[in-house]
Amino acid sequence: MRTLVLILAYLVSLVLLAAAYGAVPVPSPSPHAEDAAFAAFLRDFRATAAAAGIRPDVYDEATAPISRNQHIADLNLNQPEFSRAIWDYLDNAVSPQRIADGKVVLIADRDILDRVENKYGVPREILVSIWGNESDYGRSMGGYNMFEALATLAYDGPRIDYARPQLLAALQMMQQQKYAAAAMTSSWAGAFGQTQFVPTTFLREAADGDGDGKIDLWTDVADALASTANVLSNAGWAAGKPWGYEVKLPTGFAYEDADLDAPRTVAAWKILGVTKITGEELSAGDDPAAIYLPAGARGPAFLVFPNFRVVLKYNNAASYALAVCLLADQLKGAPAVAAPWPRELAPLSRDERMALQDSLSKLGFDIGKVDGLIGSRTRAAMRAWQKAHALAADGYATEELLTRIAMEARQKLAGN
């Protein structure tokens, strides 16, 4: 027995030694097992679809040819971090070519835009801008099989709660509209068409823009623009009201007041000394508006109104909403942003943003989860720290701010 134990110990040591030098690869899940589990998921989801009224022939047409897409699974787990500076993003989103192409569209699709604008009250420039930002005016709509994309996301990973309702909605779309499954292409995340709807939004708000009795967001521009206008109208777009405009902040401005979630009346901002970027006084009024600083105290400032928040409901990213609104303005011939962007500032990486959140947490601030996403609680914590240190409390994350906060956190821990 002792000899057997020694032999086993010797063999184990050889395996460990080989592993240390890379001779024994780390085992990975069998692709066949993964495929079998995915097939089982599709069989189980069939009952969910049937309970929602999906016919067996529809389900089979949609799911029979698909398989788990490893590329989509990889994108789902390892999405590239968003560490692009706002000015770089806008350089592309509001590029001279994007503006020129949009002006061509405004002329080419004038009749469609006349009908949609008159019916929904949403300016044509906003609609064309969304079209340009979402798919480059239909040039880049995504070429994935929608059912394969959504089923891959619904099977496993961090987007299950998003993807399963979308997969069911895609099946309902197919059944209701009599689409061919193979023609239902999308982005890797399941967004589709000229203005990148998701299936649940389609079921709720898609519109027949040309009255032909069908809704086709892939090839029918009238349907795509009417559907987009319907979303914005239902979200509360106020016809005849601006989205916002660039402003100049007075010397000594309290930057902690610049917050999308802290609107004041235009009259109140006027009293505080905020002016239009040209130096003109703001028009006195009771309309609610917030100051938005996309690049902190060292960049341009914008006074934004409820219509800006409506665009946020289409895509809940302030940089996206700003891009849409600025492109819409330039399609009308308005000038570009006047104040310079602080292009010398490098955006923080995801690891750096997490380090910033971790340091703020160690200093006693409630930032929520350390996830690398700079949300309202993290911005509030940065503002509080900046104000306590007599800095412009703009809540904008920079390398300099990270260095100072991290140093203070280390000093606090060392003192404990």
XYZ file of C-alpha atoms in Angstrom:
416
model
C 0.000 0.000 0.000
C 2.808 2.395 0.926
C 4.431 1.690 -2.466
C 1.180 2.460 -4.291
C 0.830 5.761 -2.428
C 4.396 6.708 -3.344
C 3.783 5.881 -6.998
C 0.600 7.951 -7.063
C 2.352 10.857 -5.359
C 5.157 10.643 -7.914
C 2.702 10.671 -10.814
C 0.846 13.651 -9.349
C 4.131 15.538 -8.974
C 4.938 14.855 -12.640
C 1.567 16.224 -13.720
C 1.997 19.334 -11.580
C 5.505 19.874 -12.903
C 4.339 19.473 -16.493
C 1.468 21.888 -15.895
C 3.867 24.428 -14.439
C 5.887 24.329 -17.670
C 2.837 24.453 -19.887
C 2.914 20.805 -20.988
C -0.566 20.128 -19.642
C -3.150 22.442 -21.229
C -5.988 23.833 -19.161
C -9.070 21.817 -20.103
C -11.823 23.735 -21.902
C -15.492 22.856 -22.211
C -16.207 20.432 -25.011
C -17.708 22.242 -28.003
C -19.970 19.225 -28.500
C -21.252 19.541 -24.931
C -21.818 23.259 -25.476
C -23.703 22.571 -28.704
C -25.841 19.944 -26.982
C -26.680 22.346 -24.156
C -27.608 25.054 -26.668
C -29.853 22.617 -28.535
C -31.505 21.712 -25.229
C -32.084 25.411 -24.539
C -33.825 25.803 -27.901
C -36.014 22.762 -27.168
C -36.960 24.196 -23.776
C -37.618 27.683 -25.161
C -40.062 26.148 -27.631
C -42.566 25.756 -24.768
C -42.123 29.429 -23.805
C -42.760 30.440 -27.402
C -45.807 28.186 -27.687
C -47.269 29.685 -24.503
C -46.906 33.115 -26.136
C -48.824 31.946 -29.208
C -45.922 31.197 -31.557
C -46.851 28.519 -34.106
C -44.573 25.454 -34.352
C -43.798 26.104 -38.031
C -42.650 29.648 -37.220
C -40.439 28.438 -34.396
C -38.921 25.710 -36.536
C -38.180 28.048 -39.448
C -36.482 30.516 -37.103
C -34.441 28.062 -35.060
C -33.746 25.013 -37.230
C -30.783 26.517 -39.127
C -29.127 28.325 -36.222
C -26.332 27.306 -33.900
C -24.558 28.899 -30.996
C -22.394 31.670 -32.432
C -19.045 31.689 -30.638
C -18.119 35.136 -31.993
C -21.282 36.633 -30.505
C -20.655 34.795 -27.233
C -17.166 36.281 -27.123
C -18.468 39.777 -27.802
C -21.059 39.288 -25.086
C -18.434 38.385 -22.481
C -15.600 40.605 -23.658
C -17.136 43.759 -25.009
C -14.512 46.394 -25.828
C -14.444 48.925 -23.030
C -15.705 52.379 -23.779
C -12.639 54.518 -23.246
C -13.120 56.848 -26.197
C -13.070 60.553 -25.504
C -16.298 62.421 -26.233
C -14.527 64.649 -28.771
C -13.242 61.628 -30.691
C -16.746 60.143 -30.678
C -18.249 63.390 -31.986
C -15.542 63.748 -34.641
C -16.988 60.604 -36.221
C -20.671 61.032 -35.362
C -20.804 64.621 -36.628
C -18.174 64.336 -39.341
C -18.235 66.504 -42.482
C -19.152 63.402 -44.502
C -22.014 62.502 -42.141
C -23.314 66.075 -42.422
C -23.013 66.123 -46.235
C -24.760 62.759 -46.577
C -27.528 63.882 -44.249
C -28.177 66.983 -46.337
C -28.522 64.772 -49.414
C -31.035 62.602 -47.555
C -33.057 65.651 -46.495
C -33.576 66.465 -50.167
C -33.934 62.921 -51.526
C -36.526 61.881 -48.920
C -38.271 65.226 -48.582
C -41.764 63.859 -49.260
C -41.424 61.117 -46.638
C -39.990 63.568 -44.112
C -42.817 66.046 -44.779
C -45.428 63.395 -43.917
C -43.625 62.084 -40.853
C -42.805 65.501 -39.427
C -46.373 66.736 -39.919
C -47.851 63.650 -38.262
C -45.549 63.260 -35.271
C -44.145 66.753 -34.682
C -40.531 65.547 -34.552
C -38.115 67.639 -36.638
C -36.826 65.936 -39.772
C -33.255 66.827 -38.855
C -33.514 64.852 -35.605
C -34.884 61.839 -37.486
C -32.220 61.993 -40.178
C -29.546 62.423 -37.509
C -30.694 59.281 -35.682
C -30.715 57.457 -39.017
C -27.156 58.570 -39.692
C -25.883 57.722 -36.213
C -27.598 54.337 -36.041
C -26.777 52.878 -39.459
C -24.942 55.521 -41.510
C -28.149 56.080 -43.471
C -28.752 52.383 -43.998
C -25.219 51.411 -44.993
C -24.431 49.509 -41.796
C -27.428 47.672 -40.348
C -25.694 44.465 -39.212
C -25.535 41.144 -41.025
C -26.092 38.594 -38.260
C -29.005 36.162 -38.240
C -31.270 37.798 -35.647
C -32.433 34.501 -34.156
C -28.916 33.126 -33.896
C -27.708 36.357 -32.270
C -30.528 36.568 -29.740
C -30.579 32.837 -28.990
C -26.828 32.879 -28.341
C -27.272 35.781 -25.908
C -30.373 34.204 -24.364
C -28.682 30.848 -23.805
C -25.931 32.031 -21.472
C -24.010 35.107 -20.343
C -24.722 38.528 -18.833
C -27.508 39.506 -21.262
C -29.958 36.683 -20.617
C -32.565 39.004 -19.068
C -32.365 41.272 -22.125
C -32.146 38.595 -24.810
C -34.914 36.165 -23.838
C -37.752 38.719 -24.134
C -36.149 39.991 -27.356
C -35.974 36.475 -28.818
C -39.640 35.926 -28.039
C -40.515 39.324 -29.531
C -38.528 38.521 -32.679
C -40.602 35.349 -33.129
C -43.784 37.391 -32.656
C -42.536 39.904 -35.258
C -41.906 37.123 -37.724
C -45.333 35.583 -37.190
C -47.286 38.841 -37.263
C -45.499 40.439 -40.195
C -44.927 37.194 -42.148
C -41.205 37.851 -42.436
C -38.865 35.182 -43.755
C -36.550 34.224 -40.894
C -33.466 34.297 -43.126
C -34.177 37.915 -44.063
C -34.262 39.089 -40.449
C -30.715 40.353 -40.051
C -29.443 42.330 -37.083
C -26.431 43.543 -35.161
C -24.702 41.036 -32.884
C -26.891 42.311 -30.032
C -30.163 41.966 -31.947
C -30.805 45.580 -33.013
C -32.006 45.847 -36.601
C -33.088 48.039 -39.466
C -32.347 51.533 -40.676
C -32.701 53.040 -37.198
C -31.717 49.974 -35.146
C -34.862 48.973 -33.286
C -34.972 46.027 -30.907
C -37.870 43.561 -31.294
C -39.786 44.608 -28.168
C -39.742 48.241 -29.301
C -40.888 47.161 -32.751
C -43.925 45.368 -31.311
C -44.782 48.337 -29.139
C -44.109 51.300 -31.418
C -43.294 50.424 -35.036
C -45.424 52.321 -37.568
C -46.483 51.861 -41.188
C -45.033 55.016 -42.697
C -46.310 54.619 -46.251
C -49.687 52.981 -45.623
C -48.954 49.816 -47.577
C -50.176 47.580 -44.769
C -46.689 46.252 -43.969
C -43.894 47.400 -41.699
C -40.368 46.819 -42.954
C -37.620 48.651 -41.052
C -34.868 47.114 -43.180
C -35.769 48.402 -46.636
C -38.672 50.823 -46.227
C -37.327 54.247 -45.254
C -40.836 55.612 -44.655
C -41.554 52.868 -42.121
C -38.193 53.331 -40.384
C -38.525 57.106 -40.019
C -42.184 56.968 -38.980
C -41.388 54.324 -36.381
C -38.529 56.388 -34.987
C -40.712 59.487 -34.868
C -43.418 57.493 -33.083
C -40.935 56.436 -30.385
C -39.842 60.031 -29.796
C -43.393 61.367 -29.883
C -44.550 58.787 -27.343
C -41.544 59.635 -25.162
C -42.765 63.228 -24.951
C -41.060 65.196 -27.723
C -42.330 68.783 -27.484
C -42.878 70.137 -30.983
C -41.409 73.579 -31.571
C -39.143 73.364 -28.520
C -35.330 73.184 -28.700
C -33.203 70.308 -27.438
C -30.698 72.802 -26.038
C -27.756 74.958 -27.072
C -24.198 75.794 -26.158
C -23.721 78.253 -23.300
C -20.974 80.145 -21.506
C -20.660 79.758 -17.750
C -19.720 82.714 -15.537
C -16.511 82.997 -13.549
C -16.950 81.273 -10.207
C -19.733 79.019 -11.464
C -20.623 76.267 -8.979
C -19.879 73.231 -11.121
C -21.678 70.899 -8.749
C -24.889 72.470 -10.128
C -24.102 71.133 -13.608
C -26.045 67.878 -13.537
C -28.533 66.410 -15.998
C -30.624 65.308 -13.028
C -30.748 68.790 -11.474
C -32.688 71.097 -13.828
C -33.603 74.679 -13.018
C -35.651 77.223 -14.902
C -33.967 79.188 -17.655
C -34.671 82.308 -15.608
C -32.723 80.836 -12.689
C -29.712 80.080 -14.882
C -29.904 83.613 -16.259
C -29.748 85.058 -12.745
C -26.638 82.932 -12.076
C -24.921 84.566 -15.047
C -25.173 81.803 -17.647
C -25.312 83.258 -21.165
C -25.497 81.899 -24.688
C -22.109 81.038 -26.150
C -22.320 84.244 -28.198
C -22.607 86.296 -25.012
C -26.300 87.050 -25.485
C -28.524 86.816 -22.435
C -30.730 83.788 -21.995
C -34.406 84.296 -22.670
C -36.193 84.488 -19.348
C -38.684 81.697 -18.865
C -39.892 78.848 -16.708
C -38.808 76.033 -19.021
C -36.753 73.470 -17.076
C -33.169 73.075 -18.260
C -29.984 71.464 -16.992
C -26.319 72.229 -17.572
C -24.486 69.380 -19.297
C -20.672 69.274 -19.253
C -19.650 66.347 -21.480
C -15.934 66.991 -20.872
C -16.057 68.570 -17.432
C -15.182 72.124 -16.491
C -12.495 72.381 -19.179
C -14.803 71.663 -22.095
C -17.946 73.092 -23.733
C -21.130 73.575 -21.729
C -24.688 73.013 -22.929
C -28.070 74.064 -21.587
C -30.361 71.109 -22.334
C -34.147 70.912 -22.242
C -36.664 68.052 -21.912
C -36.311 67.177 -25.614
C -32.704 66.173 -24.928
C -33.976 63.663 -22.384
C -36.401 62.338 -25.008
C -33.445 61.458 -27.244
C -31.895 59.747 -24.216
C -34.927 57.467 -24.109
C -34.039 56.281 -27.612
C -30.494 55.498 -26.479
C -29.610 56.131 -22.842
C -26.137 57.564 -23.398
C -25.630 61.306 -23.049
C -22.825 61.274 -25.625
C -25.190 59.643 -28.132
C -27.956 62.172 -27.446
C -25.494 65.037 -27.850
C -24.234 63.605 -31.139
C -27.780 63.300 -32.476
C -28.682 66.840 -31.458
C -25.485 68.447 -32.741
C -25.729 66.660 -36.083
C -29.372 67.749 -36.375
C -28.318 71.366 -35.778
C -25.603 71.212 -38.409
C -28.004 69.675 -40.899
C -29.939 72.931 -40.453
C -26.792 74.955 -41.071
C -25.969 75.817 -37.459
C -22.302 76.328 -36.550
C -20.181 73.673 -34.880
C -19.431 73.681 -31.158
C -17.569 76.911 -30.403
C -15.683 76.194 -27.178
C -12.576 73.993 -27.540
C -12.487 70.417 -26.306
C -9.735 69.492 -23.824
C -8.103 67.090 -26.270
C -5.018 66.836 -24.101
C -6.976 64.833 -21.501
C -6.723 61.070 -21.903
C -9.903 59.132 -21.074
C -9.620 56.615 -18.266
C -9.512 52.924 -19.088
C -11.999 50.568 -17.463
C -9.350 49.423 -14.966
C -8.590 53.039 -14.097
C -12.274 53.825 -13.626
C -12.575 50.834 -11.318
C -9.504 51.993 -9.387
C -11.105 55.423 -9.026
C -14.331 53.909 -7.703
C -12.417 51.623 -5.341
C -10.443 54.578 -3.933
C -13.596 56.647 -3.456
C -15.195 53.719 -1.654
C -12.203 53.369 0.651
C -12.543 57.066 1.464
C -16.100 56.419 2.633
C -18.108 57.496 -0.412
C -21.102 55.454 -1.550
C -20.399 54.734 -5.206
C -22.411 51.530 -5.418
C -20.777 48.660 -7.266
C -17.160 48.929 -8.434
C -17.855 48.175 -12.099
C -15.954 50.766 -14.112
C -19.178 52.549 -15.078
C -19.234 56.190 -14.046
C -22.846 56.628 -12.957
C -24.654 59.229 -10.894
C -23.346 57.997 -7.512
C -19.741 57.929 -8.674
C -20.090 61.426 -10.158
C -21.674 62.677 -6.914
C -18.775 61.188 -4.941
C -16.209 62.831 -7.224
C -18.001 66.152 -6.896
C -18.052 65.908 -3.118
C -14.326 65.087 -3.041
C -13.508 67.913 -5.469
C -15.547 70.432 -3.486
C -13.868 69.392 -0.236
C -10.500 70.071 -1.891
C -11.488 73.460 -3.374
C -11.534 72.110 -6.953
C -14.090 72.673 -9.711
C -16.683 70.093 -8.705
C -17.572 68.899 -12.200
C -17.525 65.147 -11.446
C -15.372 64.482 -14.506
C -12.913 61.606 -14.225
C -9.327 62.382 -15.265
C -5.940 60.772 -14.682
C -4.983 63.651 -12.394
C -8.127 63.191 -10.295
C -7.541 59.441 -10.089
C -3.947 59.976 -8.918
C -4.939 62.374 -6.167
C -7.886 60.344 -4.879
C -5.923 57.077 -4.977
C -3.052 58.688 -3.054
C -5.411 59.937 -0.373
C -7.016 56.487 -0.112
C -3.603 54.865 0.352
C -2.643 57.406 2.994
C -5.883 56.753 4.844
C -5.301 52.998 4.814
C -1.690 53.472 5.924
C -2.885 55.650 8.796
C -5.241 52.938 9.944
